[in-house]
Tab-separated table of C-alpha atoms and ligand atoms in Angstrom:
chain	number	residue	atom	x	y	z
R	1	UNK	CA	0.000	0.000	0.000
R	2	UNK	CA	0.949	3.505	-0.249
R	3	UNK	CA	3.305	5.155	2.471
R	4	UNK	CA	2.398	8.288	4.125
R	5	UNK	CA	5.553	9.551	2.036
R	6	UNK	CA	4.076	8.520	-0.742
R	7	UNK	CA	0.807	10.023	-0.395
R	8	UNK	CA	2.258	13.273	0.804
R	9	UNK	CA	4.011	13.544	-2.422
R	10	UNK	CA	1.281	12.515	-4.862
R	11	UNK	CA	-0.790	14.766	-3.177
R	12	UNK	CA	1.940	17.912	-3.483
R	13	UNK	CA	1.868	16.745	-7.212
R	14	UNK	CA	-1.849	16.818	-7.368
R	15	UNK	CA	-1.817	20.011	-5.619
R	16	UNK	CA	0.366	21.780	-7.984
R	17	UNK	CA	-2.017	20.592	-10.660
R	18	UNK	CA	-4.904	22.070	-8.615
R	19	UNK	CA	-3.184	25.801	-8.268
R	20	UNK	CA	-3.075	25.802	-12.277
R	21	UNK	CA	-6.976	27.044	-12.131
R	22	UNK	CA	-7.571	29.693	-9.611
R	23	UNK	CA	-10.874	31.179	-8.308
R	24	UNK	CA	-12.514	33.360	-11.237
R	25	UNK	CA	-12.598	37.001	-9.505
R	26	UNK	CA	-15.604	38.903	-10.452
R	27	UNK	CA	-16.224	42.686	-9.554
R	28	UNK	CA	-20.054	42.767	-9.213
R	29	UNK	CA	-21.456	46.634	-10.222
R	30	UNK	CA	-24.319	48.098	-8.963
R	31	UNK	CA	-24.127	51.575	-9.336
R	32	UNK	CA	-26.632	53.780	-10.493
R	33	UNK	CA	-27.209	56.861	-12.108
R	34	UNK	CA	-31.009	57.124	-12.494
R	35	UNK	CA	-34.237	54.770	-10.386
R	36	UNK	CA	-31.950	52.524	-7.584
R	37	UNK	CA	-33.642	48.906	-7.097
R	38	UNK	CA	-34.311	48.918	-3.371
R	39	UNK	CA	-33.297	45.002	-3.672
R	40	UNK	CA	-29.958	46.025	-4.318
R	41	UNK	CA	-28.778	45.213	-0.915
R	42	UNK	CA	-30.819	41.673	-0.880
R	43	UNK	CA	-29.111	40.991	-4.337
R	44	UNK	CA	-25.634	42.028	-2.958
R	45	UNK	CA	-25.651	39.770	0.317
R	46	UNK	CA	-27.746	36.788	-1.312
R	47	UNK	CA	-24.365	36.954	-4.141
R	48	UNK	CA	-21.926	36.711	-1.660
R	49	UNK	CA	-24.028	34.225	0.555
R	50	UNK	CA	-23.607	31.925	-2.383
R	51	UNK	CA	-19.710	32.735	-3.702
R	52	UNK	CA	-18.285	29.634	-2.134
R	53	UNK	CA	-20.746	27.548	-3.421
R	54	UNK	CA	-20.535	28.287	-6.872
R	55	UNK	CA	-17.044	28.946	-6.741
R	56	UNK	CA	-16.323	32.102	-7.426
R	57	UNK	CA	-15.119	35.520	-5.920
R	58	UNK	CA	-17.131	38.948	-5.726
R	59	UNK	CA	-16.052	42.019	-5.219
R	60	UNK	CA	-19.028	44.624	-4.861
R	61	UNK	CA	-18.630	47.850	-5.588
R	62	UNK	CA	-20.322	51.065	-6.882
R	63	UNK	CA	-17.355	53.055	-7.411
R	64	UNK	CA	-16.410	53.552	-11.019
R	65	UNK	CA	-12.763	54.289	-10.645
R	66	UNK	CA	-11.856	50.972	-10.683
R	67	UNK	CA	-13.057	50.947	-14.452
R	68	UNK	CA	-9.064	51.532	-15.580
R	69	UNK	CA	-7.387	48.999	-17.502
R	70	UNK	CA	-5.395	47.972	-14.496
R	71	UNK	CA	-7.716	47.352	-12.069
R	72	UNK	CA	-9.694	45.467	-14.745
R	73	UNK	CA	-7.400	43.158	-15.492
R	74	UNK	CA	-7.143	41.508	-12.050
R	75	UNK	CA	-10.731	40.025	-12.766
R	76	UNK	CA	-12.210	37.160	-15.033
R	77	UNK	CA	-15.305	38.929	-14.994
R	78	UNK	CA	-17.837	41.924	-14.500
R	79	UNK	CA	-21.555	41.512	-13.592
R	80	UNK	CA	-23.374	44.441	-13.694
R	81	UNK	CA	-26.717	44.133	-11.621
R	82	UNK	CA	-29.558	46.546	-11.733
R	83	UNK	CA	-27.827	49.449	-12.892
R	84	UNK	CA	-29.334	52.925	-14.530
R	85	UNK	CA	-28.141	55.130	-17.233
R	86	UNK	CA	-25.051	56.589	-16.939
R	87	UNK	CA	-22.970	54.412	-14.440
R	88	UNK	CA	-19.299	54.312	-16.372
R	89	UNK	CA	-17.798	58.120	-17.613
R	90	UNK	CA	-15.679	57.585	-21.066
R	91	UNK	CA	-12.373	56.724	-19.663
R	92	UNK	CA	-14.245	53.747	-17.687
R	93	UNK	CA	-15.967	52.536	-20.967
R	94	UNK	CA	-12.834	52.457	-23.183
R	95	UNK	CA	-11.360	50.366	-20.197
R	96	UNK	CA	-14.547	48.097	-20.159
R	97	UNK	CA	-13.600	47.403	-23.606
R	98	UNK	CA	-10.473	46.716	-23.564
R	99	UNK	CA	-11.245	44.669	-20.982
R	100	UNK	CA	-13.538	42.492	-23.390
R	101	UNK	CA	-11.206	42.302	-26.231
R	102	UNK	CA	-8.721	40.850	-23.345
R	103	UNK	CA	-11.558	37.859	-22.840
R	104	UNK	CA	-12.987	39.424	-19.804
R	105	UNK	CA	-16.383	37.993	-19.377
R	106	UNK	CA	-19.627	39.759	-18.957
R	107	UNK	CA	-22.694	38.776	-16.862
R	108	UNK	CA	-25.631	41.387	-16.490
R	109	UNK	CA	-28.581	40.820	-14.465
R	110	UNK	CA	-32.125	42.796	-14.564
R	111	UNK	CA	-31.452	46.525	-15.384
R	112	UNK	CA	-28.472	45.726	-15.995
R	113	UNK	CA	-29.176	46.225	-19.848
R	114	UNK	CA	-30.913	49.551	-18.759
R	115	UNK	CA	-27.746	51.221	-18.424
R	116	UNK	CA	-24.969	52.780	-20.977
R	117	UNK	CA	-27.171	53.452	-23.250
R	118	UNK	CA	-24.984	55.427	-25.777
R	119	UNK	CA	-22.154	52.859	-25.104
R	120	UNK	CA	-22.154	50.341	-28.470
R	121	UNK	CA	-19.740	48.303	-27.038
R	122	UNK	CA	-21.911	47.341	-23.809
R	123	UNK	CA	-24.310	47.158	-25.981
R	124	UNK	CA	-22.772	43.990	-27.933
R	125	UNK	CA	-21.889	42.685	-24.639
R	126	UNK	CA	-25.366	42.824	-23.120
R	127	UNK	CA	-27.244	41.846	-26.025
R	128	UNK	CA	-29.789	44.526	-26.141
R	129	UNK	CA	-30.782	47.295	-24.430
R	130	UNK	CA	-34.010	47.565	-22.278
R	131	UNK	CA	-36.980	49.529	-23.329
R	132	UNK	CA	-39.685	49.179	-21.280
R	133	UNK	CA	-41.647	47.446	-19.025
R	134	UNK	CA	-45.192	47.084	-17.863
R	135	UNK	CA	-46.986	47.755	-14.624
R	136	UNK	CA	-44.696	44.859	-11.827
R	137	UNK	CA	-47.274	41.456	-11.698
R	138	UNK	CA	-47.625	37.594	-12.263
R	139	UNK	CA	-46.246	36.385	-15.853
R	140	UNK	CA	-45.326	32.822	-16.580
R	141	UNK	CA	-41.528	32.695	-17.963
R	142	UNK	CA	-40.732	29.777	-20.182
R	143	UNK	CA	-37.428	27.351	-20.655
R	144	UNK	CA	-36.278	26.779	-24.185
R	145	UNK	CA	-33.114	25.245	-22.817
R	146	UNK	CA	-33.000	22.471	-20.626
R	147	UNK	CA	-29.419	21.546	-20.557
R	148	UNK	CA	-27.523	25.155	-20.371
R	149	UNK	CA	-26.620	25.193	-16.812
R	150	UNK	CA	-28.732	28.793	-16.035
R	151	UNK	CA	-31.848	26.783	-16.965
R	152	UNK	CA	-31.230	22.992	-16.801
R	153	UNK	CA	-33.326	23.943	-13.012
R	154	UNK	CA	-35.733	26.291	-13.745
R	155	UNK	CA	-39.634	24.988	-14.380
R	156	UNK	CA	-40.398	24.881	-17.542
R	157	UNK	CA	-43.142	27.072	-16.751
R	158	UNK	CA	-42.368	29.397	-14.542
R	159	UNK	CA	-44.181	32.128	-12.940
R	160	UNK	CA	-43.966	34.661	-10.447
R	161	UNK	CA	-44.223	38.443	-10.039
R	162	UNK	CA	-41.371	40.464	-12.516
R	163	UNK	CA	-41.443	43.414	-14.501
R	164	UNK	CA	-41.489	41.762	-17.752
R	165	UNK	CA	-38.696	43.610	-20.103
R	166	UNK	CA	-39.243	44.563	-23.599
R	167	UNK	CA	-36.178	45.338	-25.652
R	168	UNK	CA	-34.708	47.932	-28.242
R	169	UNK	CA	-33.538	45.592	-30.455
R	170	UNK	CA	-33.522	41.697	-30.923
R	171	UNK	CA	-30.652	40.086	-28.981
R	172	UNK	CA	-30.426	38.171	-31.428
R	173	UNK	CA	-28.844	40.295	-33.702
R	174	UNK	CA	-25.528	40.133	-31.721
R	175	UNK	CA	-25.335	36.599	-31.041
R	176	UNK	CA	-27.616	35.920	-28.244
R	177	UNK	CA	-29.334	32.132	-27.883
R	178	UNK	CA	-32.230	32.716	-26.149
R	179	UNK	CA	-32.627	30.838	-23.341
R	180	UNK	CA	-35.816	31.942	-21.633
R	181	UNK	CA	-38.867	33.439	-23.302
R	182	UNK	CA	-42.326	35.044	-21.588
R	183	UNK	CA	-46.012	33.431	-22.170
R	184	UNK	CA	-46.735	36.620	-23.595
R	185	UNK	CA	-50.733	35.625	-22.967
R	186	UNK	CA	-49.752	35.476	-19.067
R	187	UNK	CA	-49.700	39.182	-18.515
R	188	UNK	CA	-50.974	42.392	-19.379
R	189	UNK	CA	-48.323	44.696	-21.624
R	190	UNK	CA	-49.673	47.985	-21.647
R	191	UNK	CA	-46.675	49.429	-21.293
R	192	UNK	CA	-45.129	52.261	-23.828
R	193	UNK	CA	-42.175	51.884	-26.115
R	194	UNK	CA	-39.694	55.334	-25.273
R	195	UNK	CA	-38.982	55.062	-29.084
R	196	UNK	CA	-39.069	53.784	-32.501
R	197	UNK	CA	-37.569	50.784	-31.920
R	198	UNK	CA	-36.552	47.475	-34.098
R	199	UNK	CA	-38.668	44.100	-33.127
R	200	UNK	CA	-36.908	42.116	-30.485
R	201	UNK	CA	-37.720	39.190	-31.848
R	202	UNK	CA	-39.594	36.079	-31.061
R	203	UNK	CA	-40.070	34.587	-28.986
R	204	UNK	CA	-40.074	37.103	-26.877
R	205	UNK	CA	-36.213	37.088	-25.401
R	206	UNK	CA	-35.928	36.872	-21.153
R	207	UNK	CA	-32.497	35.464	-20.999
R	208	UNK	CA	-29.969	34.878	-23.317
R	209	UNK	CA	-26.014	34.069	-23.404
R	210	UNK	CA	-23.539	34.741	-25.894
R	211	UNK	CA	-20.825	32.517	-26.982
R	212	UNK	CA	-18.076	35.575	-28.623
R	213	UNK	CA	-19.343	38.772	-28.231
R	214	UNK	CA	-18.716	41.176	-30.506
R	215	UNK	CA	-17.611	43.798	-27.770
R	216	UNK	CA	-14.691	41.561	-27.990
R	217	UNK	CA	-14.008	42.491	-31.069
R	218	UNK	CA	-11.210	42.493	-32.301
R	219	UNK	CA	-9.243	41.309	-29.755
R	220	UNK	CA	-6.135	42.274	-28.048
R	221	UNK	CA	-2.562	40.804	-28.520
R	222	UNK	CA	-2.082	37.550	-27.083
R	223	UNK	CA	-5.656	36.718	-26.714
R	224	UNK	CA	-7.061	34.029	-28.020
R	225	UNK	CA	-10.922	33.656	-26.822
R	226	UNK	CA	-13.499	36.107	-26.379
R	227	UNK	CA	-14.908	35.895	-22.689
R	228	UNK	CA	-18.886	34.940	-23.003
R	229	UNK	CA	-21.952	36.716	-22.115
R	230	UNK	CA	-24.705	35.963	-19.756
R	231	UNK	CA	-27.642	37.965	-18.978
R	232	UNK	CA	-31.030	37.230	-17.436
R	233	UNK	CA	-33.779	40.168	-17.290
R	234	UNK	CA	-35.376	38.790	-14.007
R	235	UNK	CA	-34.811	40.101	-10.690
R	236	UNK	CA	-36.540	43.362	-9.569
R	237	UNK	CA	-38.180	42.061	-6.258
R	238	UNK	CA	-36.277	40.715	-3.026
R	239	UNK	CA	-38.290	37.950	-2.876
R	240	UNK	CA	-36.980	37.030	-6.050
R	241	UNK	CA	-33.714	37.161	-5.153
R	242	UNK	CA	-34.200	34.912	-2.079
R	243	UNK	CA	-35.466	32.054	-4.333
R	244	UNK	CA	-33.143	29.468	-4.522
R	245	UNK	CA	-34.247	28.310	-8.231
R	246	UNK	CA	-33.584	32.047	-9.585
R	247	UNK	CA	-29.803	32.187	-7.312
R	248	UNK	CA	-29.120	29.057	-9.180
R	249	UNK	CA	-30.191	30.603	-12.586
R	250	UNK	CA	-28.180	33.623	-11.978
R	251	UNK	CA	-24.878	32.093	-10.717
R	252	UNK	CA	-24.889	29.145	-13.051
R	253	UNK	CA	-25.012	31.627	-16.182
R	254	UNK	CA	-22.363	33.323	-14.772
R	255	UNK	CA	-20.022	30.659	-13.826
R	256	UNK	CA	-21.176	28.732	-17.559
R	257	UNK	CA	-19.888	32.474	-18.991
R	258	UNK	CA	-16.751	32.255	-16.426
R	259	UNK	CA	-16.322	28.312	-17.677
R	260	UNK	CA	-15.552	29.484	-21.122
R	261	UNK	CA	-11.952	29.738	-19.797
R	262	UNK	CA	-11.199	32.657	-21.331
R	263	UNK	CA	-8.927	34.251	-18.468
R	264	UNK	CA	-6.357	33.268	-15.730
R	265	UNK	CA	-8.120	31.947	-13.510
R	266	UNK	CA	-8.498	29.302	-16.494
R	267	UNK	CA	-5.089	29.276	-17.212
R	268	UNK	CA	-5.355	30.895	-20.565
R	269	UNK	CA	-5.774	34.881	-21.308
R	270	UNK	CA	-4.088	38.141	-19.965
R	271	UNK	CA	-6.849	39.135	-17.435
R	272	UNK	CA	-7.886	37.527	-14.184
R	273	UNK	CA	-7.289	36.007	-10.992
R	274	UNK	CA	-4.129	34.279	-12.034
R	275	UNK	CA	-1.996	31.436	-10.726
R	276	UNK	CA	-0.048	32.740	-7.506
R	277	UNK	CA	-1.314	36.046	-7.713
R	278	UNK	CA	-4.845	35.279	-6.267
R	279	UNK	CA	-4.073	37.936	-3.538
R	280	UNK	CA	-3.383	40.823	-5.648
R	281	UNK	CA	-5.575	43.585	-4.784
R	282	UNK	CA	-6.969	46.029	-6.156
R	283	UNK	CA	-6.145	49.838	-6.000
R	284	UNK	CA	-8.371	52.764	-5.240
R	285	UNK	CA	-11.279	52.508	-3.023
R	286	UNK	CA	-13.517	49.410	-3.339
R	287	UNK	CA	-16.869	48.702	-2.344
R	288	UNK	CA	-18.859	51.913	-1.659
R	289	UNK	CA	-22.288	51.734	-0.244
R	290	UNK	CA	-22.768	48.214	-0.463
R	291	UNK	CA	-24.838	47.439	3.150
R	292	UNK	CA	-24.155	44.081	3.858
R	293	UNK	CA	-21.700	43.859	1.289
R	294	UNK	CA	-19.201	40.712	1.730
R	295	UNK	CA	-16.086	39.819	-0.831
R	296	UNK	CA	-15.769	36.122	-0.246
R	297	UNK	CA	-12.324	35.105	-1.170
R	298	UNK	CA	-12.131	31.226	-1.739
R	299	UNK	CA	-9.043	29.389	-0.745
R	300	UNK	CA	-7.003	29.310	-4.164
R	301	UNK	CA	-4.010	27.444	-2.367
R	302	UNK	CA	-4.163	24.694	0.189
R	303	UNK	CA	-1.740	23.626	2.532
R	304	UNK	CA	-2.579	19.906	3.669
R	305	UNK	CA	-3.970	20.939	6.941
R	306	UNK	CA	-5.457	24.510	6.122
R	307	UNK	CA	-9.456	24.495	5.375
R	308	UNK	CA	-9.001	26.911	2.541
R	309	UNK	CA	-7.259	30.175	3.292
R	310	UNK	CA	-10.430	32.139	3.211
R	311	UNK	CA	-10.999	35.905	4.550
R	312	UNK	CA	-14.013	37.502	4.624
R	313	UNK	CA	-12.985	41.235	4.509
R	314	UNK	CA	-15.392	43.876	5.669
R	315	UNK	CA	-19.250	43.144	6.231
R	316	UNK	CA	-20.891	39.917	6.883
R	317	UNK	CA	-21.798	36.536	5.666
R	318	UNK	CA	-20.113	33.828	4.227
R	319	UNK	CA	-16.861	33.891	6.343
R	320	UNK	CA	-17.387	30.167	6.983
R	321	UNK	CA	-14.684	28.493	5.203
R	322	UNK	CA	-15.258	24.967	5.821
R	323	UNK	CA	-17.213	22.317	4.603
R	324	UNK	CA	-17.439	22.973	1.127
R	325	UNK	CA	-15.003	20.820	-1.201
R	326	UNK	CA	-15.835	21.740	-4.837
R	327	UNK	CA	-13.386	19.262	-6.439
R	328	UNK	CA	-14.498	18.157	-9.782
R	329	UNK	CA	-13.002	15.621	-12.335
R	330	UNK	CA	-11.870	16.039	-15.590
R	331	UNK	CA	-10.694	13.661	-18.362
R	332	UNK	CA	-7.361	14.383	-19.376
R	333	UNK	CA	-6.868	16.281	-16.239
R	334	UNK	CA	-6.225	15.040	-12.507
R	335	UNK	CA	-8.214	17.731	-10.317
R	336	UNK	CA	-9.766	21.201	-11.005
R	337	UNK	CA	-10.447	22.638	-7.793
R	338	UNK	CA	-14.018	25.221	-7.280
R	339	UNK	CA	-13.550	27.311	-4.561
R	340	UNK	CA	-13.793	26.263	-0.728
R	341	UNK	CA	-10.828	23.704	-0.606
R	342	UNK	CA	-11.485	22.243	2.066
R	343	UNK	CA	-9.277	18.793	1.870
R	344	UNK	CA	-8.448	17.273	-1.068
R	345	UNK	CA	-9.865	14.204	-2.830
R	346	UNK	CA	-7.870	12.112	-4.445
R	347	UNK	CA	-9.672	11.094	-7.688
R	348	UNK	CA	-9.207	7.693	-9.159
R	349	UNK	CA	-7.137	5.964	-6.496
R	350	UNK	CA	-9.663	5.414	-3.989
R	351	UNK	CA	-8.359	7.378	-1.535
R	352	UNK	CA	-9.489	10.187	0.406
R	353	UNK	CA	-7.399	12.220	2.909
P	1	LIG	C1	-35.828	44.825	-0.020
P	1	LIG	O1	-34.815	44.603	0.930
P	1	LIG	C2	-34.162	45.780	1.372
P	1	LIG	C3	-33.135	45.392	2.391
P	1	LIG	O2	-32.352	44.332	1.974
P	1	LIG	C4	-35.141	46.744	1.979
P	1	LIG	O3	-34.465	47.951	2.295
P	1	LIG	C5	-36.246	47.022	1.020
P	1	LIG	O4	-37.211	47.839	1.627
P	1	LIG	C6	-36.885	45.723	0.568
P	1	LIG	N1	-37.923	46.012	-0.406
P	1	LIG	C7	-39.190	45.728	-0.216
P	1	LIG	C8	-40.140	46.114	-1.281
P	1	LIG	O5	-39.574	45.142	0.795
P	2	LIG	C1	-5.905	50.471	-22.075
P	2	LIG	O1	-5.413	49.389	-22.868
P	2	LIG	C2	-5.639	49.594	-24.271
P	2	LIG	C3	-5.240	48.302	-24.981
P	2	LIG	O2	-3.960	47.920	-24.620
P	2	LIG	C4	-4.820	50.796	-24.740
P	2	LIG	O3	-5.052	51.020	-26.114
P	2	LIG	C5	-5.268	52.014	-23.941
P	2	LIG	O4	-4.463	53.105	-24.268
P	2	LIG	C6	-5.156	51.743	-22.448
P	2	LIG	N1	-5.751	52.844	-21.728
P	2	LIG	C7	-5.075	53.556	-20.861
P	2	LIG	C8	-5.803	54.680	-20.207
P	2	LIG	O5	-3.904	53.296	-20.574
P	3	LIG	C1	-28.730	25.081	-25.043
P	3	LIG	O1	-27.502	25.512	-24.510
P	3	LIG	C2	-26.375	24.755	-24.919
P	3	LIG	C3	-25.173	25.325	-24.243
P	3	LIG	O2	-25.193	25.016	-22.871
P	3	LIG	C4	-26.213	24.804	-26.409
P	3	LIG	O3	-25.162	23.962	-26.801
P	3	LIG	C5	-27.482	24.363	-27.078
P	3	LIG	O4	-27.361	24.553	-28.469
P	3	LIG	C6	-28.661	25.178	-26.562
P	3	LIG	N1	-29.889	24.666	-27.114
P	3	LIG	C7	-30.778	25.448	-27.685
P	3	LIG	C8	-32.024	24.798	-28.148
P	3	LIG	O5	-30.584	26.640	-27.814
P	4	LIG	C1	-51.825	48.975	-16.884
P	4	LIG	O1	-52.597	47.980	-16.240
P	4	LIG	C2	-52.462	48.018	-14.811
P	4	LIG	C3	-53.160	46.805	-14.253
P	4	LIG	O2	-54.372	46.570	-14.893
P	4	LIG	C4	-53.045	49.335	-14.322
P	4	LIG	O3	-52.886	49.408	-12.914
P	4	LIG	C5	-52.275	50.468	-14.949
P	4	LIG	O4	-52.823	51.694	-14.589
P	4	LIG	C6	-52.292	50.355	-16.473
P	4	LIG	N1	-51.375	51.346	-17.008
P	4	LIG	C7	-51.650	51.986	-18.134
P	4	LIG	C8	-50.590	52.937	-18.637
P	4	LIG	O5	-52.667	51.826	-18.765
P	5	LIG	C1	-38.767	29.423	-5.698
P	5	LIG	O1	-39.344	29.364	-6.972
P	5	LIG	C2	-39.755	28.064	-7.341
P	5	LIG	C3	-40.202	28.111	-8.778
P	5	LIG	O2	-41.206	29.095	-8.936
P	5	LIG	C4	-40.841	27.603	-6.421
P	5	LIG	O3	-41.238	26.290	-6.766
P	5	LIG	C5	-40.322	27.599	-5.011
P	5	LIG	O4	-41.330	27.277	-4.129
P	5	LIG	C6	-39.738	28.929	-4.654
P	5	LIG	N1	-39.048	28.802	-3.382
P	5	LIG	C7	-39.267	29.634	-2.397
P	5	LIG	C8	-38.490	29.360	-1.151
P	5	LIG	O5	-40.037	30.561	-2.497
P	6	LIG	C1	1.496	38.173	-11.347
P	6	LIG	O1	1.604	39.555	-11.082
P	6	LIG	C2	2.861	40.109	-11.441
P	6	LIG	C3	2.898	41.564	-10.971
P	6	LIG	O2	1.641	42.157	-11.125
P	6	LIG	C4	3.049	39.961	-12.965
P	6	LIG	O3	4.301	40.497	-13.346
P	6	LIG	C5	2.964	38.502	-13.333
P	6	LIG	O4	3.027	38.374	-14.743
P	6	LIG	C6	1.672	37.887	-12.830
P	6	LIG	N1	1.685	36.462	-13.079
P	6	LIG	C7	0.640	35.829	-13.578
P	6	LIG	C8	0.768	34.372	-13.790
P	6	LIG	O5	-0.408	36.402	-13.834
């Protein structure tokens, strides 16, 4: 059988394999310029409530500074959660794109398509822009994709008080699959269009992801992938927010956008959490306003007694570090380690330590 020695070294050599992915960082933005969301704060702490478990790390913040190319480029991805109008300035825009055409990844939630409106580039990352909506009550969403991981859990008829969103344009039309449509006989639309707008298609786009966005376009040097798209228009109401099935839907489009491996948390790309520098932090202020805010930082290395080297800066929630081993196999590949490393598991030999 295998001697302690033994073990300890197969494990050091599994480990090393591990550190090659890092925890995708993800700065989550939910400023606003026009109507605030009051379930801002409810979608902020229900986020970091579920970091660990999904594997990922947030950072919230509403301050638009860190839109520079520098501070970009420490994360895998931005998710921009009901926003309004005029959240970046042009300096923060230019380094949104570049960020893009560097295979960051983009994940927008609710208004977060009713923001930026003169901003092309956001636009082809988003998918479309919001128009209206009408009067907040029940409408019955439906799945037209069972096996993409933001809907393989949703009903297939699923209803519940939203604002239902009508578009500018079809989604479509820059690469969106549609993965969640409205019964549009469920509710009442007698809402206004604010313009002369182009048909957003049918059916009647809810939620939608994009493979290569063309806000990657074209990309940077030494980048090979554009980072995908995710965005689902549900979300306005707290309760919403503290459903499990629609926390699932949200962070399972992201981390299918994030699992694109388009950045260094992947291994691959010139922005993100990469190997060994999982603890490089940002500049400038972070986090404004956020009540309740929490940046869960996963354990990216693991000594063979630590339970993940987890800190939960500022704020509350989700310090608990243990418990959660997100270990996952892959052909071709010994270990890929999710966040919360709490021990390691030995794949394929039986053993577990
Ligand atoms: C939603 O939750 C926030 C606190 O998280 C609260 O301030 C707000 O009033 C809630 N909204 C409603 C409509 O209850
Ligand atoms: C950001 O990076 C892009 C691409 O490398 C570059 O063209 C641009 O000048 C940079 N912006 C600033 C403010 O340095
Ligand atoms: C559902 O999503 C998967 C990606 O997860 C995609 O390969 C498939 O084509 C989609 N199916 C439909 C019907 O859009
Ligand atoms: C739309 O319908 C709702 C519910 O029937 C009603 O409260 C609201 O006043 C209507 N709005 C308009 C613009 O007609
Ligand atoms: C969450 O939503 C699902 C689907 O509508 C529903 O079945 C479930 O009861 C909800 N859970 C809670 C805790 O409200
Ligand atoms: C880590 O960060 C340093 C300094 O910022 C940089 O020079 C180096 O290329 C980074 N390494 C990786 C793997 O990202």
């Amino acid at each position: 059988m295998w001697s302690k020695k033994a073990i300890l070294a197969y494990t050091i050599a599994v480990m090393s394999q591990v550190q090659a992915q890092s925890t995708p960082k993800v700065l989550v933005y939910t400023a606003t310029a026009g109507y605030r969301h009051d379930s801002i704060p409810t979608a902020i702490e229900v986020l970091g409530q579920n970091a660990q478990k999904y594997g990922v790390e947030f950072q919230f913040s509403e301050d638009m500074s860190l839109f520079t190319n520098d501070t970009l480029s420490t994360f895998d991805g931005v998710m921009f959660v009901s926003n309004s109008d005029e959240v970046l300035d042009d300096a923060g825009q230019a380094a949104l794109k570049t960020f893009f055409q560097s295979g960051g990844v983009y994940t927008g939630v609710h208004a977060g398509s009713a923001c930026l409106f003169n901003d092309e580039n956001y636009e082809q990352a988003v998918g479309a822009f919001f128009d209206y909506h009408p009067p907040i009550q029940d409408a019955t969403f439906t799945r037209l994709n069972t096996t993409h991981p933001a809907t393989a859990n949703v009903p297939d008829r699923w209803s519940f008080q939203e604002e239902v969103y009508h578009f500018r344009s079809n989604p479509r039309d820059n690469g969106a699959v549609v993965l969640m449509s409205v019964d549009e006989s469920s509710y009442v639309n007698n809402g206004t269009s604010t313009g002369n707008y182009p048909p957003m298609g049918d059916p009647h786009p809810i939620a939608w992801y994009i493979e290569a966005p063309l806000s990657a376009q074209p990309l940077g040097s030494g980048v090979d992938k554009a980072g995908r798209s995710f965005y689902t228009s549900l979300g306005h109401l707290n309760s919403t927010w503290q459903n499990e099935t629609y926390i699932n839907h949200v962070m399972s489009g992201l981390k299918w956008a994030l699992d694109g491996a388009s950045t260094k948390a992947y291994g691959v790309g010139i922005v993100g959490n990469g190997n060994g520098n999982s603890s490089s932090t940002v500049t400038g202020t972070t986090s404004s306003s956020s009540n309740g805010a929490s940046a869960t930082s996963s354990g990216t290395s693991a000594s063979l007694t630590s339970s993940s080297t987890s800190s939960a800066p500022s704020g509350s929630s989700s310090g608990s570090t243990s418990g959660s081993v997100s270990v996952k196999s892959i052909p071709g590949q010994a270990l890929v380690a999710g966040a919360g490393l709490a021990g390691i598991v030995i794949l394929g030999m039986g053993l577990v330590l």
